[in-house]
Amino acid sequence: MTTIKDIARVAGVSVTTVSRALNGYSDVNEETRKKIVEVAKQLNYSPNTLARGLVMKKSKTIGLLVSGMNRENAKDNFTFQVLCGINECASVREYDLILFNTDSSRQREKTYTQLCRERKVDGVIIQGIKLDDPYLKEVMESNIPCVLVDIPVETKTVGYVSTDNVLGAKKAVEHLIELGHRNIAMVNGYKQAFVSQQRLKGYEKALKEHGIKVKKNWIVDGEFEEEKAKEVVLSLLSSAPDITAIFCASDLMALGALKACQQQGISVPHDLSIAGYDDILLASYVTPPLTTVSQNIFEIGYEAADLLIDMLEGKAQKHHRILETKLVQRKSSARIVNI
Amino acid sequence: MTTIKDIARVAGVSVTTVSRALNGYSDVNEETRKKIVEVAKQLNYSPNTLARGLVMKKSKTIGLLVSGMNRENAKDNFTFQVLCGINECASVREYDLILFNTDSSRQREKTYTQLCRERKVDGVIIQGIKLDDPYLKEVMESNIPCVLVDIPVETKTVGYVSTDNVLGAKKAVEHLIELGHRNIAMVNGYKQAFVSQQRLKGYEKALKEHGIKVKKNWIVDGEFEEEKAKEVVLSLLSSAPDITAIFCASDLMALGALKACQQQGISVPHDLSIAGYDDILLASYVTPPLTTVSQNIFEIGYEAADLLIDMLEGKAQKHHRILETKLVQRKSSARIVNI
DNA sequence: GTGAAAGCGCTAACAG
DNA sequence: CTGTTAGCGCTTTCAC
């Protein structure tokens, strides 16, 4: 393995000069630099980032704390899309990514700070964490630069990227209202999830602004699961048959709602309109295709990385970025039929 | 930041002893060790993996060379499932993962070997690479331990994990034959893909073993794309209307075939049976649900990491692992109707 | 413009 | 069982 020492020897200069030449310092004779670069190439030199990191206390590395990279969640590609976005940006800005695992009990023994310090990451992006996760508290106490996905915390070292979930939900519900619906139920995720809280807010806001009363018992939790959502929708519909539309806080739950309707012989969208959230791949493939709120997930990842690196390099003023959502109208929602 | 030096000072021993104690060497007095461990905890010590890696020339890190983590591929969750498997295993065996990017032109400037050496990864897992990718050649020339996903190369330092694609395809085609089909076409991916070559082999094998002649012009390439597959199926069916079943080398292409049938008013499975490959999430959601060959993708990732780590730790005899596939019978294939 | 020397935090002979 | 010492490959004062 070639080191700068080797280069120094061959080029007949000192290691100091080699270091300076290779790192583009100005105070090196152009001749000398050329020579050094040449030799480096010739010897097929690659710098040792460990050694560099050791002395510089910077590694040009971003840690990724992603919950849900396990067997159960392998089919959820939200996380993957975020990852792709992060990856793309990191690569453009020449950072490497290191994946921490937060799932296995083994790693759980290590604290967040330990994880980061051991690997000397410059900063961290956290995705898929819940509001009540113990890591979250640590994040805010530690002084390691960090960007959260979909959790609105902003401090000197912590920032976040999210979409406007209130507005997104509002758009969906308003769409239903415009179709003539007044009896609109909501299947939410779970209360600890920030996005759930926001989407609920959007739902209530839309109703109120249109003079529709919010009925608490028409708001049920589907825990972001298809099966669970199906169950709650079944019981919801049996107890309140006058509901004509359901807004679901995720497409997966909308799928569950769809199944519930199928089972009950309720025709969607003729008898009941359904709107989802996320615009997952499946949304356009199911029958009927799902009306849903689309967020550019890749972009979320990209912006998260971009924000973090800006923070690391002292280029960020505000530590948050909010992305837009877009209502995608498909076939699961329709104008209400007057009976 | 606490270092072993600090611990040594506080505990009143030398750094050597601290190092030995913390790394679980046997030749340390139990008393001393207890003391040291205590102090370490008290000072909230985390080892600096950079420093350790520098001297040990090992980093307990696996590099991930994943093509297709970009905007276009964000929706493909094969890669993600592999990733999840790798992640799970790595975490169990206490390795960290570092994500290299092979997409951006910037990184492309660096050779594979450079990428690995700079970061001092112990080994690499490569996924999503094509047979004609220049990196592949490098991989085989370099002496960095490496495990390939779905590419059968086995050397002293290179291994691979794959499923038995010949057998998988054979299962699917045999299933169609058992349903009474004799006129079975195949929509393949593209010729440079190893899996395509294998699946073709399985297709031909199944036919031959049942005394059915292989018709070359019934084998078309759909380039693993839904739209393209739809096109080729349309022209295939118009030129050979006696085809009663189609085996597609991927579910995505099977979806395309399904759309082609829909467009032509061909009823699946009544008029035509379709079998896919992969068992992607969509497969069970489309109408009719797709009969397909399922591979445990998570497991592929898991085994890839496991194999690599075995290789790194000198525990691997053979450098390949072949996983099983499973035929999943759904509604897109049915017994042939005698007209 | 260049070099000598120190040191980042850790491990590993070697000696005791 | 424990400490002394050297050194991994690199950057960075500080002199010259």
XYZ file of C-alpha atoms (C1' of nucleotides) in Angstrom:
710
model
C 0.000 0.000 0.000
C 1.459 3.293 -1.069
C 1.690 6.059 1.521
C 2.752 9.650 1.275
C 6.073 8.504 2.669
C 6.641 6.413 -0.426
C 5.714 9.295 -2.618
C 8.027 11.581 -0.690
C 10.915 9.192 -1.114
C 10.380 8.688 -4.840
C 9.759 12.343 -5.519
C 12.695 13.359 -3.396
C 10.743 15.685 -1.134
C 9.409 15.568 2.410
C 6.068 14.123 3.474
C 4.952 17.597 4.427
C 5.315 18.785 0.903
C 3.524 15.769 -0.448
C 0.640 16.345 1.885
C 0.422 19.962 0.945
C 0.729 19.304 -2.763
C -1.946 16.640 -2.779
C -4.336 18.719 -0.754
C -4.066 21.635 -3.093
C -2.326 24.087 -0.799
C -1.061 27.154 -2.530
C 2.371 27.373 -1.050
C 3.895 24.644 -3.144
C 6.030 25.207 -6.158
C 4.093 24.325 -9.289
C 6.969 22.181 -10.508
C 7.137 20.249 -7.278
C 3.395 19.735 -7.240
C 3.364 18.360 -10.748
C 6.134 15.973 -9.900
C 4.345 14.799 -6.771
C 0.995 14.333 -8.432
C 2.726 12.354 -11.130
C 4.466 10.071 -8.682
C 1.258 9.610 -6.719
C -0.542 8.473 -9.810
C 2.310 6.249 -10.795
C 2.373 4.532 -7.436
C -1.400 4.225 -7.544
C -1.782 6.067 -4.304
C -5.011 6.342 -2.364
C -5.097 8.399 0.802
C -5.879 6.600 4.011
C -9.032 8.223 5.293
C -8.589 6.648 8.700
C -5.277 8.341 9.263
C -6.597 11.574 7.917
C -9.701 11.365 10.045
C -7.633 10.618 13.094
C -5.686 13.802 12.892
C -8.339 16.035 11.401
C -11.141 14.854 13.664
C -13.382 14.908 10.639
C -14.227 11.975 8.467
C -16.346 13.329 5.629
C -18.801 10.710 6.686
C -22.447 10.915 7.523
C -24.043 8.413 9.826
C -27.433 7.021 8.975
C -29.629 6.002 11.830
C -32.470 4.211 10.174
C -34.974 2.248 12.096
C -36.874 -0.326 10.172
C -34.202 -1.907 8.071
C -35.232 -5.331 9.187
C -37.049 -8.321 7.822
C -40.509 -6.987 8.585
C -39.975 -3.644 6.982
C -38.053 -4.807 3.966
C -41.113 -4.261 1.856
C -41.579 -0.664 2.818
C -39.815 1.400 0.291
C -40.354 4.754 1.877
C -37.149 4.243 3.784
C -35.361 3.135 0.668
C -36.437 6.161 -1.279
C -35.182 8.414 1.461
C -31.954 6.482 1.396
C -31.608 6.920 -2.328
C -32.027 10.650 -1.965
C -29.461 10.834 0.789
C -27.088 8.729 -1.213
C -27.405 10.877 -4.280
C -26.715 14.090 -2.428
C -23.901 12.645 -0.361
C -22.224 11.449 -3.469
C -22.499 14.819 -5.163
C -21.046 16.546 -2.157
C -18.430 13.894 -1.629
C -19.451 12.475 1.660
C -19.598 8.804 2.441
C -22.443 7.175 4.246
C -22.228 4.803 7.129
C -25.187 2.781 8.144
C -25.863 2.304 11.798
C -28.263 -0.261 12.965
C -30.815 0.614 15.551
C -32.784 -2.560 15.452
C -30.779 -5.346 16.900
C -30.619 -5.532 20.623
C -26.868 -5.729 20.375
C -26.536 -2.274 18.954
C -29.209 -0.940 21.226
C -26.761 -1.324 24.023
C -24.735 1.445 22.562
C -25.996 4.920 22.929
C -26.513 7.159 19.996
C -23.584 9.297 20.967
C -21.310 6.309 21.283
C -22.296 5.099 17.856
C -21.403 8.422 16.343
C -18.275 9.075 18.275
C -16.794 5.684 17.666
C -17.090 6.124 13.960
C -16.263 9.783 14.096
C -19.071 10.715 11.789
C -19.368 14.390 11.080
C -23.123 14.340 11.326
C -26.139 12.087 11.340
C -29.420 11.716 9.548
C -32.164 10.002 11.473
C -35.160 8.455 9.796
C -38.020 6.340 11.028
C -37.694 7.246 14.654
C -40.694 7.758 16.861
C -41.427 10.736 19.029
C -40.974 8.674 22.163
C -37.768 6.969 21.107
C -35.063 7.319 23.752
C -32.552 8.069 21.011
C -34.359 11.276 20.264
C -33.655 12.719 23.658
C -30.030 11.821 23.290
C -29.842 13.461 19.914
C -30.940 16.731 21.338
C -28.562 16.535 24.247
C -25.570 15.507 22.241
C -23.840 18.143 20.207
C -23.418 16.057 17.089
C -24.958 17.759 14.069
C -28.074 15.950 13.080
C -30.957 16.173 10.665
C -34.225 14.453 11.412
C -36.679 13.238 8.850
C -40.234 14.152 9.682
C -39.580 15.255 13.236
C -39.610 18.976 13.830
C -36.773 19.703 16.172
C -34.581 22.661 15.574
C -31.621 23.588 17.719
C -28.101 24.781 17.155
C -27.035 21.320 16.048
C -30.314 19.699 15.081
C -32.411 20.330 12.021
C -35.161 18.559 10.135
C -36.723 17.973 6.781
C -40.360 17.273 6.408
C -43.325 17.812 4.197
C -46.221 19.979 5.216
C -48.400 17.238 6.593
C -51.087 19.579 7.808
C -51.486 21.068 4.378
C -51.235 17.685 2.689
C -54.033 16.216 4.744
C -56.045 19.357 4.316
C -55.741 19.081 0.552
C -57.037 15.539 0.589
C -59.968 16.296 2.845
C -60.847 19.432 0.928
C -60.867 17.377 -2.220
C -63.434 15.095 -0.611
C -65.465 18.063 0.558
C -65.449 19.520 -2.926
C -66.857 16.253 -4.170
C -69.825 16.915 -1.935
C -68.885 14.798 1.057
C -69.730 16.048 4.530
C -69.555 12.850 6.507
C -65.846 12.213 6.304
C -64.107 9.866 8.693
C -60.376 9.584 9.290
C -58.186 6.561 9.829
C -55.054 7.839 11.478
C -51.751 6.093 12.340
C -50.866 6.283 15.978
C -50.702 9.133 18.366
C -46.970 9.097 19.032
C -46.228 9.674 15.382
C -45.635 13.276 14.532
C -47.039 12.899 11.051
C -50.225 11.486 12.500
C -50.678 14.477 14.696
C -50.116 16.803 11.784
C -52.402 14.989 9.402
C -55.105 14.983 12.008
C -54.687 18.708 12.319
C -55.087 19.102 8.570
C -58.184 16.941 8.595
C -59.803 18.968 11.354
C -58.790 22.231 9.779
C -60.364 21.349 6.447
C -63.595 20.323 8.091
C -63.803 23.374 10.301
C -63.070 25.768 7.491
C -66.012 24.317 5.653
C -68.285 24.467 8.614
C -68.337 20.728 9.169
C -68.317 19.478 12.722
C -65.489 17.156 13.718
C -66.800 13.937 15.240
C -64.212 12.449 17.548
C -65.583 8.959 17.194
C -65.117 9.118 13.468
C -61.400 9.378 13.976
C -59.837 5.985 14.535
C -56.274 4.665 14.663
C -55.148 2.052 12.188
C -51.569 1.928 13.443
C -50.301 2.387 9.901
C -51.127 -1.248 9.238
C -53.281 -2.590 6.474
C -54.911 -5.325 8.514
C -55.544 -3.144 11.508
C -57.023 -0.447 9.314
C -59.364 -2.935 7.736
C -60.631 -3.925 11.163
C -61.239 -0.438 12.411
C -62.927 0.561 9.178
C -65.247 -2.418 9.432
C -66.369 -1.468 12.890
C -66.490 2.196 11.994
C -68.764 1.605 9.034
C -71.070 -0.668 10.930
C -71.495 1.864 13.701
C -71.789 4.847 11.401
C -73.244 3.860 8.039
C -73.812 7.465 7.080
C -70.116 8.009 6.463
C -69.546 8.675 2.766
C -65.833 9.215 2.661
C -62.733 8.154 4.550
C -59.416 9.905 4.673
C -56.607 7.534 5.604
C -53.283 8.787 6.945
C -51.407 6.270 4.816
C -51.987 4.376 1.607
C -51.395 1.081 3.303
C -54.285 1.812 5.616
C -56.336 2.997 2.654
C -55.708 -0.404 1.146
C -57.081 -1.922 4.315
C -60.116 0.300 4.064
C -60.559 -0.804 0.494
C -60.512 -4.416 1.587
C -63.041 -3.729 4.292
C -65.371 -2.247 1.710
C -64.873 -5.144 -0.618
C -65.764 -7.499 2.173
C -68.901 -5.571 2.987
C -69.979 -5.216 -0.609
C -69.491 -1.488 -0.461
C -68.534 -0.124 -3.833
C -65.663 2.332 -3.961
C -65.996 5.105 -5.037
C -69.707 4.764 -5.771
C -70.871 4.129 -2.230
C -67.843 5.441 -0.421
C -64.846 7.576 -1.336
C -61.405 6.841 0.002
C -58.311 9.008 0.005
C -54.896 7.880 1.148
C -51.546 9.442 1.915
C -48.044 8.696 0.589
C -48.676 7.619 -2.988
C -46.882 4.350 -2.580
C -46.229 2.251 -5.623
C -49.239 0.076 -4.968
C -51.578 3.054 -4.949
C -51.810 3.234 -8.713
C -52.105 -0.509 -9.150
C -54.960 -1.449 -6.881
C -58.567 -1.431 -8.036
C -59.751 1.245 -7.918
C -56.515 3.237 -8.097
C -56.110 5.304 -4.986
C -56.605 9.026 -4.700
C -53.789 10.058 -2.440
C -51.377 12.725 -1.267
C -47.998 12.347 -2.863
C -44.761 13.459 -1.326
C -41.473 13.390 -3.114
C -39.705 10.995 -0.835
C -36.479 10.899 -2.760
C -36.345 14.649 -2.385
C -36.831 14.387 1.355
C -33.696 12.291 1.578
C -31.810 14.521 -0.764
C -32.700 17.644 1.142
C -31.915 16.028 4.459
C -28.389 15.269 3.322
C -28.041 18.648 1.720
C -29.188 20.430 4.844
C -26.902 18.413 7.070
C -23.877 19.082 4.922
C -24.766 22.751 4.795
C -24.899 22.713 8.557
C -21.570 20.908 8.777
C -19.964 23.398 6.488
C -21.564 26.346 8.212
C -23.673 27.270 5.234
C -27.118 26.810 6.742
C -29.058 29.670 8.244
C -32.327 27.971 9.054
C -32.146 24.362 10.086
C -35.285 23.051 8.479
C -36.729 22.479 5.062
C -40.345 21.830 4.283
C -41.222 20.170 1.013
C -44.454 20.362 -0.862
C -47.051 17.664 -1.248
C -49.352 17.106 -4.144
C -52.836 15.673 -4.351
C -53.066 12.856 -6.869
C -56.624 12.237 -7.973
C -57.365 8.721 -9.059
C -60.467 6.567 -8.968
C -61.119 5.885 -5.314
C -62.854 9.207 -4.768
C -65.902 10.491 -6.578
C -68.692 12.989 -6.367
C -71.222 12.011 -3.779
C -74.386 10.404 -5.066
C -77.549 11.921 -3.723
C -79.877 9.204 -2.676
C -13.425 13.205 24.332
C -12.179 10.485 26.611
C -9.261 8.381 25.428
C -7.555 5.374 26.920
C -4.907 7.755 28.107
C -7.440 9.465 30.342
C -8.608 6.140 31.636
C -5.045 5.086 32.297
C -4.372 8.231 34.272
C -7.495 7.985 36.373
C -7.140 4.262 36.963
C -3.457 4.617 37.697
C -2.291 2.118 35.109
C -0.667 2.265 31.697
C -2.493 2.646 28.417
C -1.431 -0.847 27.438
C -3.238 -2.323 30.336
C -6.305 -0.288 29.557
C -6.248 -1.456 25.967
C -5.850 -5.061 27.025
C -8.491 -4.874 29.682
C -11.042 -3.277 27.419
C -10.380 -5.715 24.617
C -10.913 -8.683 26.839
C -7.410 -10.080 26.875
C -6.866 -12.762 29.424
C -3.611 -11.585 30.881
C -5.056 -8.845 33.001
C -5.679 -9.059 36.700
C -9.388 -9.340 37.332
C -9.180 -6.560 39.878
C -7.406 -4.241 37.505
C -9.861 -4.996 34.746
C -12.838 -4.253 36.922
C -11.313 -0.982 37.947
C -10.577 -0.040 34.344
C -13.986 -0.970 33.052
C -15.496 1.060 35.815
C -13.440 4.123 35.029
C -14.176 3.746 31.342
C -17.870 3.741 32.002
C -17.569 6.634 34.370
C -15.698 8.731 31.852
C -18.206 7.716 29.207
C -15.512 6.330 26.995
C -16.018 5.255 23.406
C -13.121 3.771 21.484
C -11.970 5.629 18.414
C -12.407 3.189 15.586
C -10.298 5.297 13.286
C -7.265 4.993 15.501
C -7.913 1.335 15.988
C -8.384 0.751 12.294
C -5.224 2.625 11.540
C -3.043 0.344 13.571
C -4.943 -2.893 13.052
C -5.424 -2.433 9.336
C -8.898 -3.714 9.811
C -11.965 -1.611 10.256
C -14.782 -4.055 10.937
C -16.488 -2.364 8.087
C -18.077 -3.737 4.985
C -18.376 -1.651 1.875
C -21.582 -1.735 -0.105
C -21.321 -1.156 -3.803
C -24.896 -0.809 -4.889
C -25.825 0.371 -8.291
C -29.278 1.734 -8.677
C -29.654 3.820 -5.579
C -30.752 6.773 -7.607
C -33.924 8.639 -8.353
C -35.059 6.283 -11.086
C -34.622 3.154 -9.079
C -35.960 4.436 -5.819
C -39.122 2.490 -6.376
C -37.423 -0.836 -6.822
C -37.343 -2.472 -3.491
C -35.332 -5.529 -4.444
C -32.219 -3.572 -3.644
C -33.672 -2.382 -0.391
C -34.600 -5.863 0.706
C -31.092 -7.044 0.006
C -29.832 -4.086 1.981
C -32.050 -4.959 4.908
C -30.692 -8.477 4.944
C -27.125 -7.277 4.830
C -27.823 -4.784 7.548
C -29.358 -7.360 9.817
C -26.475 -9.768 9.502
C -23.839 -7.090 9.776
C -25.392 -5.881 12.947
C -25.508 -9.337 14.465
C -21.888 -9.926 13.613
C -20.895 -6.454 14.651
C -19.745 -4.982 11.418
C -20.629 -1.561 10.196
C -21.714 -0.809 6.705
C -20.430 1.893 4.479
C -22.295 2.853 1.385
C -20.336 3.603 -1.722
C -21.930 5.280 -4.612
C -21.408 3.947 -8.086
C -23.850 6.146 -9.854
C -22.617 9.663 -9.893
C -19.980 10.497 -12.391
C -17.921 11.989 -9.627
C -17.425 8.689 -7.872
C -16.993 6.880 -11.134
C -13.672 8.601 -11.418
C -12.437 6.537 -8.556
C -11.714 2.949 -9.167
C -13.258 0.237 -7.128
C -9.992 -0.511 -5.439
C -9.444 3.094 -4.514
C -12.877 3.328 -3.008
C -12.196 0.346 -0.813
C -8.665 1.179 0.146
C -9.394 4.741 1.088
C -12.006 3.642 3.517
C -10.106 0.585 4.566
C -13.107 -1.663 4.338
C -12.450 -5.259 5.185
C -14.604 -6.516 2.355
C -17.282 -5.541 -0.097
C -20.697 -6.677 -1.176
C -21.693 -5.791 -4.692
C -25.279 -5.723 -5.843
C -26.984 -4.659 -9.010
C -23.933 -4.785 -11.200
C -24.101 -6.013 -14.757
C -21.979 -8.670 -16.332
C -20.280 -6.116 -18.536
C -19.627 -3.536 -15.837
C -15.999 -2.445 -15.755
C -16.024 -2.646 -11.971
C -16.500 -6.370 -12.196
C -13.176 -6.877 -13.863
C -11.501 -4.799 -11.222
C -13.129 -6.770 -8.479
C -11.626 -9.954 -9.739
C -8.200 -8.449 -10.154
C -8.128 -6.760 -6.808
C -7.497 -8.856 -3.781
C -10.153 -7.287 -1.616
C -12.589 -9.891 -0.310
C -15.861 -9.508 -2.071
C -19.245 -11.155 -2.341
C -21.377 -10.645 -5.403
C -25.135 -10.829 -5.493
C -26.433 -12.852 -8.409
C -23.163 -13.054 -10.288
C -21.396 -16.383 -10.156
C -17.739 -15.644 -9.712
C -15.700 -17.646 -7.308
C -12.030 -17.082 -6.607
C -9.826 -16.982 -3.575
C -11.182 -13.591 -2.597
C -14.491 -13.453 -4.445
C -17.674 -15.291 -3.649
C -21.339 -14.963 -4.508
C -24.839 -15.528 -3.318
C -27.617 -16.300 -5.664
C -30.776 -18.250 -6.032
C -31.065 -21.171 -8.359
C -32.517 -19.315 -11.287
C -32.454 -22.304 -13.578
C -34.490 -24.346 -11.145
C -36.770 -21.437 -10.345
C -37.672 -20.860 -13.956
C -38.028 -24.584 -14.471
C -40.516 -24.784 -11.623
C -42.644 -22.064 -13.127
C -42.651 -23.559 -16.593
C -43.305 -27.035 -15.272
C -46.231 -25.661 -13.376
C -47.628 -24.343 -16.658
C -46.969 -27.666 -18.356
C -48.773 -29.506 -15.599
C -51.742 -27.279 -16.202
C -51.811 -28.696 -19.690
C -50.002 -25.970 -21.563
C -47.693 -26.905 -24.419
C -47.463 -23.609 -26.255
C -45.516 -21.631 -23.725
C -43.706 -18.453 -24.650
C -41.079 -16.654 -22.620
C -40.498 -12.964 -22.039
C -36.914 -12.621 -20.878
C -34.932 -9.627 -19.554
C -31.803 -8.869 -21.510
C -28.952 -11.010 -22.614
C -26.193 -9.430 -20.520
C -28.011 -10.235 -17.324
C -26.847 -13.412 -15.719
C -30.244 -14.176 -14.260
C -31.794 -13.890 -17.697
C -29.428 -16.450 -19.063
C -30.194 -18.780 -16.220
C -33.933 -18.396 -16.372
C -33.849 -19.050 -20.076
C -31.967 -22.231 -19.382
C -34.626 -23.327 -16.913
C -37.355 -22.565 -19.391
C -35.712 -24.602 -22.101
C -34.925 -27.426 -19.740
C -38.496 -27.744 -18.579
C -39.797 -27.818 -22.112
C -37.253 -30.334 -23.294
C -37.777 -32.672 -20.405
C -41.420 -32.782 -21.302
C -40.769 -33.349 -24.941
C -41.844 -29.899 -25.997
C -39.903 -28.214 -28.744
C -38.347 -24.855 -27.949
C -39.368 -22.231 -30.469
C -36.753 -19.494 -30.634
C -39.180 -16.917 -31.897
C -41.377 -17.462 -28.871
C -38.592 -16.146 -26.706
C -38.536 -12.366 -26.622
C -36.740 -9.759 -24.536
C -38.712 -7.316 -22.447
C -35.662 -5.621 -20.940
C -37.105 -6.084 -17.461
C -39.468 -3.217 -18.167
C -43.208 -3.250 -17.864
C -43.898 -1.098 -20.903
C -41.426 -2.869 -23.115
C -42.816 -6.246 -22.079
C -46.297 -5.125 -22.952
C -45.138 -4.202 -26.426
C -43.328 -7.411 -27.142
C -46.215 -9.476 -25.809
C -48.631 -7.642 -28.047
C -46.613 -8.409 -31.147
C -45.889 -11.930 -29.955
C -49.549 -12.759 -29.459
C -50.580 -11.293 -32.752
C -47.985 -13.317 -34.610
C -48.592 -16.520 -32.655
C -52.159 -16.691 -31.389
C -51.800 -20.349 -30.477
C -49.708 -19.459 -27.428
C -51.621 -20.409 -24.285
C -49.148 -19.455 -21.596
C -46.337 -16.981 -21.055
C -43.512 -17.245 -18.598
C -42.022 -13.869 -17.773
C -38.551 -13.508 -16.273
C -39.785 -10.813 -13.907
C -43.059 -9.791 -12.308
C -42.769 -6.316 -13.692
C -42.747 -7.766 -17.185
C -45.584 -10.097 -16.248
C -47.519 -6.991 -15.308
C -46.787 -5.669 -18.768
C -48.022 -8.920 -20.269
C -51.162 -8.624 -18.198
C -51.765 -5.153 -19.546
C -51.240 -6.363 -23.089
C -53.901 -9.018 -22.558
C -56.270 -6.529 -21.039
C -55.835 -4.325 -24.041
C -56.523 -7.193 -26.441
C -59.496 -8.462 -24.516
C -57.661 -11.656 -23.669
C -58.831 -13.025 -20.353
C -56.176 -14.161 -17.906
C -56.057 -16.957 -16.899
C -58.997 -18.211 -18.921
C -57.564 -17.556 -22.364
C -53.940 -17.281 -21.389
C -51.882 -18.194 -18.355
C -49.102 -15.960 -17.112
C -46.327 -16.728 -14.651
C -43.857 -14.197 -13.370
C -40.642 -14.185 -11.391
C -39.622 -12.346 -8.199
C -42.853 -12.154 -6.239
C -42.681 -8.439 -5.874
C -45.118 -6.740 -3.577
C -47.392 -5.812 -6.451
C -47.737 -9.426 -7.551
C -50.371 -10.251 -4.990
C -52.253 -7.000 -5.494
C -52.872 -6.948 -9.230
C -55.899 -8.534 -10.817
C -55.565 -11.416 -11.263
C -52.914 -11.993 -8.609
C -49.758 -13.245 -10.219
C -48.463 -16.798 -10.138
C -44.755 -16.285 -9.683
C -41.455 -17.592 -8.450
C -40.577 -16.177 -5.093
C -37.086 -15.675 -3.808
C -36.319 -14.643 -0.315
C -34.535 -11.436 -1.102
C -33.915 -10.456 2.480
C -32.186 -13.792 2.881
C -29.991 -13.142 -0.135
C -28.662 -10.038 1.559
C -28.302 -11.759 4.867
C -26.383 -14.655 3.394
C -24.198 -12.351 1.342
C -23.071 -10.556 4.474
C -22.733 -13.788 6.370
C -20.638 -15.342 3.652
C -18.403 -12.303 3.369
C -17.791 -12.155 7.079
C -17.080 -15.864 7.116
C -14.555 -15.286 4.376
C -13.014 -12.392 6.259
C -12.699 -14.453 9.364
C -11.410 -17.466 7.506
C -14.445 -19.559 8.254
C -15.698 -20.130 4.744
C -14.789 -23.212 2.758
C -16.875 -22.719 -0.328
C -17.364 -19.185 -1.468
C -20.901 -19.389 -2.728
C -24.366 -19.919 -1.409
C -27.381 -20.791 -3.448
C -30.772 -20.122 -1.978
C -34.005 -21.831 -2.806
C -36.882 -20.388 -4.726
C -40.496 -21.230 -4.281
C -43.350 -21.297 -6.720
C -46.272 -19.210 -5.539
C -49.475 -20.196 -7.260
C -52.019 -17.448 -7.568
C -54.733 -16.682 -10.099
C -52.885 -15.771 -13.267
C -52.343 -19.390 -14.267
C -54.983 -22.032 -14.809
C -55.617 -25.376 -16.417
C -55.827 -25.097 -20.142
C -59.299 -25.092 -21.596
C -59.789 -27.492 -24.456
C -61.584 -25.753 -27.218
C 8.793 27.168 -0.830
C 10.268 23.305 2.002
C 11.451 20.175 5.905
C 11.816 18.364 10.822
C 9.181 17.028 14.387
C 5.158 16.362 17.082
C 1.055 14.047 17.742
C -4.038 12.298 16.631
C -5.735 7.399 19.721
C -4.826 3.105 19.453
C -2.331 -1.722 19.461
C 1.584 -4.728 19.837
C 6.087 -6.423 20.469
C 9.266 -6.642 24.096
C 11.091 -6.449 28.485
C 10.575 -6.862 33.135
C 0.519 -9.504 35.199
C 2.138 -4.724 33.790
C 4.764 -0.829 31.656
C 7.888 1.149 27.988
C 8.306 2.074 23.453
C 7.455 2.276 18.696
C 4.586 3.140 14.991
C 0.047 2.901 11.910
C -0.490 7.367 7.837
C -1.597 11.604 7.985
C -1.715 16.916 9.018
C 0.225 20.824 11.063
C 2.909 24.126 13.669
C 7.293 26.142 13.531
C 11.744 26.979 11.710
C 14.685 27.802 8.041
